[in-house]
XYZ file of C-alpha atoms in Angstrom:
639
model
C 24.736 16.375 -32.605
C 25.589 12.705 -32.967
C 23.114 10.222 -34.469
C 22.999 6.463 -34.245
C 21.271 4.760 -37.128
C 18.236 3.110 -35.680
C 14.459 3.437 -36.216
C 13.991 6.071 -34.933
C 17.615 7.039 -34.342
C 18.957 7.866 -30.909
C 20.170 11.464 -30.867
C 22.908 12.205 -28.347
C 22.740 15.690 -26.853
C 25.649 17.119 -24.886
C 26.080 20.750 -25.993
C 23.997 23.829 -25.123
C 23.300 24.455 -28.813
C 21.920 20.960 -29.349
C 19.962 21.181 -26.098
C 18.229 24.384 -27.185
C 17.061 22.613 -30.354
C 15.585 19.910 -28.097
C 13.915 22.599 -25.977
C 12.259 24.149 -29.046
C 11.107 20.699 -30.187
C 9.463 19.983 -26.824
C 7.923 23.448 -26.708
C 6.411 22.847 -30.148
C 4.840 19.466 -29.296
C 3.795 20.510 -25.753
C 4.299 16.916 -24.646
C 7.303 14.767 -23.804
C 8.204 11.438 -22.230
C 11.089 11.507 -19.742
C 13.233 8.708 -18.341
C 16.375 8.618 -16.210
C 19.312 6.263 -15.817
C 20.751 6.676 -12.343
C 23.581 5.776 -10.000
C 21.199 3.526 -8.037
C 17.711 3.209 -6.628
C 18.020 5.087 -3.344
C 15.521 7.924 -3.521
C 17.395 10.398 -1.373
C 21.009 9.980 -2.477
C 21.211 8.563 -6.019
C 21.139 10.836 -9.049
C 20.999 10.994 -12.839
C 23.811 9.615 -15.023
C 22.114 10.171 -18.386
C 18.493 10.921 -19.209
C 16.197 10.687 -22.183
C 13.376 12.650 -23.788
C 10.826 11.699 -26.423
C 8.596 14.534 -27.696
C 7.050 12.504 -30.542
C 7.031 8.933 -31.862
C 9.718 9.683 -34.431
C 12.343 11.162 -32.115
C 14.285 10.012 -29.099
C 17.002 11.986 -27.391
C 19.587 10.781 -24.912
C 21.160 13.642 -22.972
C 24.194 14.128 -20.805
C 23.714 15.064 -17.182
C 25.025 18.574 -17.870
C 21.946 19.305 -19.995
C 19.756 19.207 -16.894
C 20.724 22.815 -16.202
C 19.067 23.994 -19.410
C 16.069 21.752 -18.778
C 15.765 23.394 -15.360
C 15.715 26.860 -16.929
C 13.675 26.284 -20.076
C 11.423 23.247 -19.749
C 10.730 22.454 -16.091
C 9.061 25.817 -15.299
C 6.729 25.670 -18.332
C 3.214 24.665 -17.130
C 1.945 24.108 -20.690
C 4.050 20.982 -21.337
C 2.640 17.553 -20.434
C 5.152 14.979 -19.185
C 4.913 11.186 -19.374
C 6.957 8.973 -17.051
C 6.952 5.287 -16.226
C 7.651 5.691 -12.506
C 6.962 9.336 -11.758
C 7.874 9.471 -8.040
C 11.214 7.745 -8.688
C 12.262 9.880 -11.657
C 11.186 13.068 -9.875
C 13.354 12.095 -6.897
C 16.325 11.486 -9.192
C 15.827 14.890 -10.838
C 15.578 16.569 -7.445
C 18.722 14.816 -6.228
C 20.483 16.071 -9.364
C 19.739 19.669 -8.449
C 16.790 20.399 -10.715
C 13.088 20.824 -10.134
C 10.489 18.350 -11.375
C 8.419 19.815 -14.229
C 5.576 22.224 -13.451
C 3.378 20.873 -16.246
C 0.860 18.069 -15.859
C 2.654 14.787 -15.302
C 1.392 11.283 -15.965
C 2.684 8.011 -14.494
C 2.135 4.991 -16.747
C 2.435 2.603 -13.785
C -0.678 4.188 -12.277
C -2.409 4.274 -15.663
C -1.827 0.568 -16.262
C -2.979 -0.268 -12.731
C -6.255 1.575 -13.352
C -6.610 -0.106 -16.735
C -6.120 -3.602 -15.273
C -5.397 -3.975 -11.574
C -4.992 -7.743 -11.982
C -1.697 -7.369 -13.882
C 0.178 -7.429 -10.589
C 3.916 -7.269 -11.158
C 3.430 -6.501 -14.870
C 2.725 -2.760 -14.876
C 6.352 -1.925 -15.684
C 7.672 -0.504 -18.924
C 9.134 -3.761 -20.192
C 5.769 -5.529 -19.902
C 3.545 -2.689 -21.104
C 5.877 -1.720 -23.945
C 5.847 -5.277 -25.232
C 2.150 -6.013 -24.727
C 0.571 -2.712 -25.754
C 3.048 -1.323 -28.296
C 4.739 -4.492 -29.637
C 8.155 -3.100 -28.777
C 11.074 -5.414 -28.181
C 12.024 -4.346 -24.662
C 15.234 -5.551 -23.044
C 15.683 -5.915 -19.324
C 18.420 -3.754 -17.795
C 20.200 -6.826 -16.418
C 20.229 -8.421 -19.870
C 21.830 -5.430 -21.557
C 24.263 -4.428 -18.822
C 25.824 -7.623 -17.547
C 27.640 -7.174 -14.274
C 31.272 -8.092 -13.925
C 32.678 -9.430 -10.671
C 32.415 -6.824 -7.935
C 30.065 -4.568 -9.920
C 26.552 -3.490 -9.063
C 24.102 -2.580 -11.834
C 24.791 1.180 -11.794
C 28.524 0.454 -12.134
C 27.767 -1.903 -15.022
C 25.810 0.851 -16.752
C 28.580 3.401 -16.200
C 31.140 0.993 -17.661
C 28.939 0.250 -20.664
C 28.374 3.963 -21.191
C 32.127 4.388 -21.299
C 33.070 1.304 -23.338
C 29.930 0.704 -25.448
C 28.514 4.199 -25.728
C 26.079 3.593 -28.595
C 24.599 0.532 -26.955
C 24.072 2.325 -23.638
C 22.330 5.397 -25.019
C 20.215 3.275 -27.342
C 18.896 1.404 -24.323
C 18.317 4.595 -22.328
C 16.476 6.503 -25.045
C 14.363 3.495 -25.967
C 12.777 3.700 -22.515
C 11.631 7.260 -23.199
C 10.232 6.255 -26.601
C 8.435 3.284 -25.057
C 7.013 5.464 -22.297
C 5.614 7.874 -24.895
C 3.936 5.057 -26.831
C 2.658 3.291 -23.714
C 1.094 6.519 -22.507
C -0.799 6.952 -25.789
C -1.971 3.320 -25.761
C -3.143 3.436 -22.139
C -4.883 6.777 -22.571
C -6.923 5.240 -25.393
C -7.764 2.213 -23.260
C -8.849 4.336 -20.282
C -10.976 6.596 -22.475
C -12.859 3.524 -23.686
C -13.868 2.303 -20.207
C -16.636 3.770 -18.071
C -17.842 3.429 -14.514
C -21.473 2.793 -13.679
C -21.631 6.500 -12.819
C -20.873 7.424 -16.435
C -17.321 8.629 -15.817
C -14.576 7.407 -18.116
C -11.563 5.889 -16.414
C -9.451 8.519 -18.127
C -11.452 11.252 -16.399
C -11.158 9.325 -13.125
C -7.404 9.029 -13.632
C -7.023 12.754 -14.284
C -9.072 13.613 -11.203
C -7.490 11.217 -8.678
C -4.560 9.066 -9.736
C -2.635 11.577 -11.877
C -2.248 14.226 -9.143
C -1.807 11.511 -6.529
C 1.431 10.338 -8.194
C 2.960 13.770 -7.621
C 1.635 13.790 -4.056
C 3.484 10.522 -3.382
C 6.669 12.110 -4.712
C 6.171 15.000 -2.286
C 5.821 12.582 0.634
C 8.930 10.660 -0.369
C 10.988 13.829 -0.754
C 9.911 15.209 2.626
C 10.610 11.997 4.513
C 10.104 11.625 8.235
C 12.585 12.159 11.062
C 13.912 9.186 13.024
C 15.351 9.233 16.545
C 18.380 7.063 15.850
C 19.557 7.155 19.473
C 16.177 5.860 20.645
C 16.409 2.919 18.246
C 19.902 2.138 19.478
C 18.598 2.040 23.045
C 15.581 -0.058 22.072
C 17.503 -2.755 20.205
C 19.281 -4.370 23.201
C 16.039 -4.254 25.180
C 14.277 -6.183 22.425
C 17.200 -8.605 22.189
C 16.842 -9.279 25.909
C 13.086 -9.811 25.542
C 13.651 -12.200 22.629
C 16.080 -14.157 24.804
C 13.593 -14.270 27.681
C 10.842 -15.646 25.430
C 13.255 -18.172 23.933
C 14.145 -19.480 27.386
C 10.454 -19.873 28.261
C 9.827 -21.904 25.103
C 12.879 -24.066 25.814
C 11.441 -24.882 29.253
C 8.317 -26.196 27.536
C 10.467 -28.282 25.191
C 12.754 -29.549 27.917
C 15.767 -29.053 25.674
C 17.323 -26.587 23.259
C 15.520 -26.520 19.893
C 15.717 -24.366 16.770
C 12.543 -22.285 16.832
C 12.985 -21.419 13.139
C 12.823 -25.091 12.162
C 9.299 -26.252 11.189
C 10.355 -29.847 11.868
C 11.453 -29.094 15.426
C 8.345 -26.993 16.058
C 6.240 -29.926 14.854
C 7.996 -32.103 17.398
C 7.310 -29.589 20.179
C 3.657 -28.955 19.390
C 2.452 -32.353 18.248
C 4.804 -34.912 19.791
C 5.814 -33.224 23.035
C 2.610 -31.264 23.802
C 0.165 -33.527 21.950
C -1.764 -30.785 20.148
C -4.170 -31.815 17.403
C -2.992 -30.581 13.969
C -5.232 -27.905 12.443
C -3.990 -28.155 8.872
C -1.173 -29.737 6.907
C 1.530 -28.513 4.555
C 1.259 -29.101 0.806
C 4.100 -31.601 0.926
C 6.614 -29.912 -1.364
C 8.676 -32.046 -3.743
C 8.354 -35.179 -1.618
C 4.578 -34.917 -1.470
C 4.642 -35.869 2.207
C 2.204 -33.636 4.067
C 3.074 -32.695 7.622
C 1.241 -30.697 10.316
C 1.576 -26.968 9.633
C 3.199 -24.574 12.118
C 2.563 -21.381 10.126
C 1.437 -18.056 11.583
C -2.271 -18.832 11.244
C -1.906 -22.128 13.108
C 0.120 -20.597 15.944
C -2.353 -17.725 16.331
C -5.273 -20.156 16.453
C -3.622 -22.181 19.223
C -2.702 -18.934 21.020
C -6.342 -17.787 20.925
C -7.285 -21.164 22.408
C -5.026 -20.476 25.380
C -1.980 -22.576 24.418
C 0.745 -20.598 26.181
C 3.719 -21.842 24.186
C 1.995 -20.821 20.936
C 1.326 -17.360 22.314
C 5.013 -17.147 23.169
C 5.994 -18.293 19.673
C 3.612 -15.764 18.105
C 5.030 -12.957 20.242
C 8.555 -14.102 19.428
C 7.984 -13.991 15.680
C 6.383 -10.544 15.856
C 9.158 -9.204 18.041
C 11.922 -10.637 15.863
C 10.352 -9.136 12.751
C 9.912 -5.732 14.395
C 13.521 -5.701 15.556
C 14.930 -6.742 12.208
C 12.716 -4.584 10.015
C 12.359 -1.466 12.109
C 14.558 -1.214 15.198
C 17.708 -2.284 13.346
C 16.538 -1.978 9.742
C 15.305 1.627 9.808
C 18.747 2.921 10.675
C 20.032 1.767 7.274
C 17.699 4.229 5.542
C 18.456 7.413 7.521
C 19.797 10.337 5.479
C 22.391 12.850 6.792
C 19.548 14.999 8.138
C 18.093 12.215 10.248
C 15.132 11.466 7.980
C 14.032 8.353 6.111
C 12.297 8.551 2.735
C 9.931 5.604 2.280
C 8.405 5.183 -1.145
C 4.621 4.810 -1.158
C 3.279 3.130 -4.289
C -0.222 3.344 -5.757
C -0.014 0.513 -8.304
C 0.898 -2.583 -6.276
C -2.319 -3.695 -4.534
C -5.463 -4.657 -6.440
C -7.630 -2.688 -3.995
C -5.743 0.599 -4.296
C -4.390 0.533 -0.768
C -0.932 2.090 -0.643
C 2.118 -0.074 -0.159
C 5.448 1.076 1.231
C 8.956 0.045 0.248
C 12.510 1.048 1.143
C 11.585 0.809 3.979
C 8.166 -0.768 4.433
C 6.307 1.160 7.119
C 2.868 -0.377 6.617
C 3.440 -2.894 9.416
C 4.323 -0.303 12.039
C 2.012 -1.117 14.980
C -1.040 1.029 15.609
C -0.860 3.311 18.631
C -2.954 1.016 20.826
C -0.876 -2.031 19.925
C 2.584 -0.472 20.109
C 3.704 -2.351 23.209
C 7.403 -1.788 22.440
C 7.097 1.959 21.875
C 8.314 1.758 18.281
C 6.250 4.770 17.234
C 8.309 6.905 19.616
C 11.213 6.541 17.180
C 9.392 8.851 14.761
C 9.857 12.445 15.859
C 8.980 15.868 14.380
C 11.651 18.366 13.515
C 12.451 21.089 16.030
C 9.642 23.591 16.534
C 7.033 21.250 15.073
C 4.461 18.762 16.349
C 3.185 15.588 14.760
C -0.556 15.679 14.177
C -1.764 12.152 13.484
C -5.343 11.641 12.322
C -6.776 8.136 12.435
C -9.971 7.157 10.655
C -11.725 5.207 13.424
C -13.001 1.848 12.113
C -13.266 3.247 8.588
C -13.983 -0.046 6.849
C -16.900 -0.887 9.156
C -18.327 2.584 8.510
C -18.061 2.067 4.761
C -19.813 -1.293 5.104
C -22.638 0.282 7.116
C -23.035 3.069 4.549
C -22.927 0.906 1.423
C -25.280 -1.697 2.938
C -27.491 1.043 4.415
C -27.809 -1.096 7.534
C -29.792 1.056 10.029
C -28.796 -0.869 13.175
C -25.087 -0.618 12.430
C -25.441 3.062 11.518
C -27.257 3.604 14.815
C -24.444 1.924 16.765
C -21.924 4.242 15.107
C -24.044 7.354 15.592
C -24.334 6.595 19.307
C -20.579 6.952 19.507
C -20.239 3.334 20.566
C -17.291 1.135 19.779
C -18.666 -0.754 16.781
C -17.445 -4.202 17.829
C -18.721 -3.821 21.384
C -22.056 -2.504 20.113
C -22.313 -5.444 17.718
C -21.554 -7.872 20.552
C -24.350 -6.274 22.577
C -26.819 -6.842 19.734
C -25.559 -10.378 19.012
C -25.455 -11.743 22.561
C -27.858 -9.467 24.446
C -25.242 -8.164 26.897
C -25.514 -4.597 28.151
C -23.082 -2.305 26.313
C -21.733 -0.730 29.497
C -21.202 -4.154 31.042
C -19.172 -5.216 27.992
C -17.015 -2.089 28.282
C -16.492 -2.745 31.996
C -15.423 -6.340 31.310
C -12.891 -5.164 28.710
C -11.419 -2.639 31.135
C -11.192 -5.267 33.843
C -9.371 -7.632 31.497
C -6.856 -4.919 30.611
C -6.226 -4.282 34.291
C -5.199 -7.915 34.740
C -7.908 -8.618 37.342
C -9.495 -12.058 37.524
C -12.676 -12.318 35.456
C -15.917 -14.029 36.368
C -17.448 -16.615 34.036
C -19.937 -14.021 32.756
C -17.187 -11.497 32.119
C -15.221 -14.110 30.165
C -18.338 -14.676 28.052
C -18.498 -10.937 27.398
C -14.852 -10.823 26.353
C -15.486 -13.675 23.927
C -18.621 -11.918 22.642
C -16.676 -8.832 21.624
C -13.860 -10.913 20.151
C -16.401 -12.889 18.120
C -18.123 -9.768 16.795
C -14.788 -8.188 15.864
C -13.456 -11.352 14.227
C -16.615 -11.854 12.180
C -16.846 -8.194 11.196
C -13.266 -8.041 9.955
C -13.519 -11.550 8.552
C -16.365 -10.466 6.284
C -14.408 -7.400 5.195
C -11.243 -9.364 4.438
C -13.022 -12.199 2.669
C -12.541 -14.912 5.277
C -14.771 -17.968 5.228
C -16.383 -19.841 8.107
C -13.424 -22.201 8.405
C -10.938 -19.367 8.957
C -13.296 -17.570 11.355
C -13.749 -20.741 13.381
C -10.000 -21.339 13.592
C -9.359 -17.775 14.689
C -11.990 -17.972 17.416
C -10.976 -21.471 18.456
C -14.449 -22.965 17.941
C -15.881 -25.739 15.790
C -17.101 -24.914 12.287
C -20.695 -25.564 13.378
C -20.283 -23.011 16.166
C -18.635 -20.652 13.674
C -21.670 -20.870 11.399
C -23.935 -20.237 14.360
C -21.967 -17.139 15.353
C -22.067 -15.862 11.782
C -25.872 -16.190 11.766
C -25.975 -14.339 15.089
C -24.007 -11.492 13.466
C -26.456 -11.192 10.577
C -29.557 -11.283 12.786
C -29.363 -7.603 13.830
C -27.698 -6.682 10.524
C -29.795 -8.311 7.763
C -28.823 -5.687 5.186
C -25.167 -6.633 5.602
C -26.054 -10.118 4.363
C -28.064 -8.574 1.494
C -25.089 -6.378 0.561
C -22.697 -9.330 0.530
C -25.085 -11.417 -1.569
C -25.533 -8.509 -3.987
C -21.778 -8.145 -4.471
C -21.474 -11.872 -5.109
C -24.183 -11.656 -7.789
C -22.578 -8.599 -9.334
C -19.244 -10.398 -9.612
C -21.002 -13.324 -11.321
C -23.083 -11.244 -13.748
C -20.975 -8.148 -14.424
C -17.606 -9.751 -13.653
C -16.642 -6.730 -11.596
C -17.609 -4.603 -8.609
C -16.957 -0.928 -7.900
C -15.704 1.185 -5.041
C -17.732 3.936 -3.442
C -16.521 6.387 -6.105
C -16.899 4.067 -9.084
C -13.417 2.597 -9.514
C -13.733 -0.980 -10.867
C -12.308 -4.186 -9.451
C -12.504 -6.810 -12.196
C -12.778 -10.593 -12.070
C -12.022 -11.856 -15.606
C -12.158 -15.507 -14.533
C -15.845 -15.035 -13.777
C -16.475 -14.634 -17.524
C -15.785 -18.337 -17.990
C -17.112 -19.848 -14.761
C -19.298 -17.222 -13.104
C -22.441 -18.356 -14.939
C -22.074 -22.020 -13.977
C -24.489 -23.135 -11.203
C -22.771 -23.836 -7.876
C -23.829 -27.492 -7.870
C -22.194 -28.000 -11.259
C -18.868 -26.606 -10.090
C -16.254 -29.034 -8.869
C -12.848 -28.932 -7.185
C -10.680 -25.997 -8.078
C -13.412 -24.119 -9.958
C -15.664 -24.083 -6.899
C -12.809 -22.849 -4.703
C -11.931 -20.173 -7.259
C -15.504 -18.867 -7.422
C -15.770 -18.793 -3.629
C -12.483 -16.892 -3.426
C -13.633 -14.324 -6.003
C -16.917 -13.842 -4.171
C -15.029 -13.041 -0.980
C -12.654 -10.764 -2.886
C -15.615 -8.931 -4.390
C -16.770 -7.816 -0.941
C -13.243 -7.126 0.253
C -12.419 -5.100 -2.857
C -15.433 -2.847 -2.464
C -14.684 -2.050 1.176
C -10.880 -1.919 0.998
C -10.960 -0.097 -2.329
C -13.438 2.460 -0.975
C -11.232 3.057 2.065
C -8.308 3.630 -0.298
C -10.330 6.098 -2.372
C -11.452 8.016 0.712
C -7.883 8.295 1.981
C -6.555 9.389 -1.422
C -9.190 12.079 -1.841
C -8.607 13.380 1.679
C -4.852 13.485 1.088
C -5.308 15.399 -2.163
C -7.531 17.978 -0.453
C -5.011 18.483 2.327
C -2.088 18.729 -0.101
C -3.896 21.312 -2.249
C -4.974 23.486 0.682
C -3.347 26.901 0.311
C -4.159 27.703 3.950
C -2.371 24.606 5.258
C 0.564 25.485 3.029
C 0.636 29.042 4.406
C 0.597 27.598 7.929
C 3.680 25.534 7.136
C 1.861 22.184 7.368
C 3.388 19.236 5.538
C 1.799 15.818 5.131
C 4.463 13.144 5.630
C 2.971 9.688 5.528
C -0.045 7.409 5.432
C 0.099 4.278 7.604
C -2.983 2.075 7.969
C -5.849 4.609 8.112
C -3.673 7.280 9.695
C -2.387 10.449 8.082
C 0.682 12.012 9.677
C 1.367 15.745 9.429
C 4.298 17.836 10.594
C 2.874 21.133 11.877
C 4.599 24.215 13.324
C 3.703 24.414 17.004
C 2.162 27.832 16.604
C -0.084 26.575 13.750
C -1.503 23.452 15.414
C -4.646 25.117 16.783
C -5.693 26.439 13.361
C -4.457 23.503 11.258
C -6.191 20.677 13.128
C -9.819 21.633 12.286
C -8.873 22.243 8.633
C -7.310 18.800 8.278
C -10.193 17.230 10.187
C -12.733 18.838 7.840
C -10.987 17.579 4.696
C -10.670 14.070 6.098
C -14.310 13.922 7.195
C -15.591 15.236 3.842
C -13.354 13.733 1.144
C -16.141 12.609 -1.213
C -18.708 14.670 -3.137
C -21.206 13.236 -0.615
C -20.972 12.253 3.045
C -21.307 8.795 4.547
C -24.632 7.982 6.192
C -23.228 8.349 9.690
C -23.384 11.722 11.413
C -19.632 12.070 11.031
C -16.479 10.082 10.494
C -14.731 10.060 13.845
C -11.105 11.118 13.700
C -8.706 10.671 16.565
C -5.996 13.389 16.568
C -2.768 12.394 18.305
C -0.107 14.948 19.117
C 3.590 14.385 19.693
């Protein structure tokens, strides 16, 4: 057993005898931090180079890869040991790829803990930041310690350093385990000292929801989802041809070849050639010269106003992104078994909504908007079906429940489309007539003036409803609808007329953000606004410039955070119930992915009939109580 003099020393372990002493140490403490150094970051093919354990604050071990075999036999199966990791899903994947099982004991991810402690520390939940800020450790970045030479990637730099500067390499590796141990203790203390309005400590909340959810995300990543590579190869040239067709149409408007990726040339097309009135201007950059903006919001506003070239440009940008990210990009992530393994993360968004990386699947079109058939590239394995369950208009349902707005609840309970029902209440049109107008528009038939009014009515109700949920102000709503701000205000008042309790709910959340400096989700998880401590008490008339804009933004975020955060909590709880179901497990059901408000399951064909109602029940009853509507409508889709 080789020691390096440090405080505490790094102990190198590379013999079975030394490893068994480590095993007894961990079994005595019943707790241990674990960290891995790997050949790379790919979650299905990279593996462990060396790894580290820290069973108490005075000891840190760095272990050779060969010691994983003994870990697999002696430590991993022991359910009485608690494990602390900085990025649990990643390290579990690396262990799995190295031929060993993740530990059976309770496992805690400090990324998720720090997110629950302070969701506003976006980008600073990592070990380097938390180790420095909470434990006063001097933490070095990997790139600082292991400088790459020409032609090297970071894993190669680590391997070289491990060979040439052994002590330095294992000191770095084992320090991560020590830091993880200390960060866990610090964050546990912080979470135990914070309570929800329902009297639950954040530590108890973490243990109930976020702790098991980290392991669930590992399970999803490991399972992956099958991709039809041949279908993508066929789709790519078709999309290339469509991109070319749209390009040629835009060029005809311009009268000459232009670079559609150049803001300057787009400005010429829209404002000089076509004479459009600028909606907003750029910030000016280093020169300070502000020019008319051609960003996505501007193009979509013009498109909604009927400007054909802007609709073409909007379609072109969407299509180009889909082709690059998914049609061509997905193929780079396929494993030898035809599956991709996206990593869902629980600590990135302030609301708790999941994000997806390597690859990002959160922008895959919904079923009704998948005009290019991209979803057909995802296929179940042989003998299985996909069962996809979509929470229908979940955020609107949460808003209706939390506001206790009887008219909106009634619209939902009637089984109506919420936006069409809202348009009926706002504008006085018959619901069935609105539905008929929408169907006629989809058929491509020519619409009467009244039918065009009905189409606008539904679009207005939908835009306002989602605008309120996503924290959009009157200016943004007006731009989206292509109306003046005065008309936008009028439409907003029309929305609140049948739904007065929605206005009351929004006002209440604004006040709560001002007074309590935080709001809470439907299950009590906080969303904090620390800036409100300094400026939230100042009367609106006394606020000026940036402070007024900041308060208005936080007020909108308060509403958005409650609704979006509640949707995230509902989805998480439903996923946990499905994952824990012994009957679904016996039926061979595996949950693969969450996209938008959809959960995707891979189900043996012979089990579909029994599995569907079980999944549906868990998804409709995820909370200790039910929403005020008769039921949460789920749309099962089979493939």
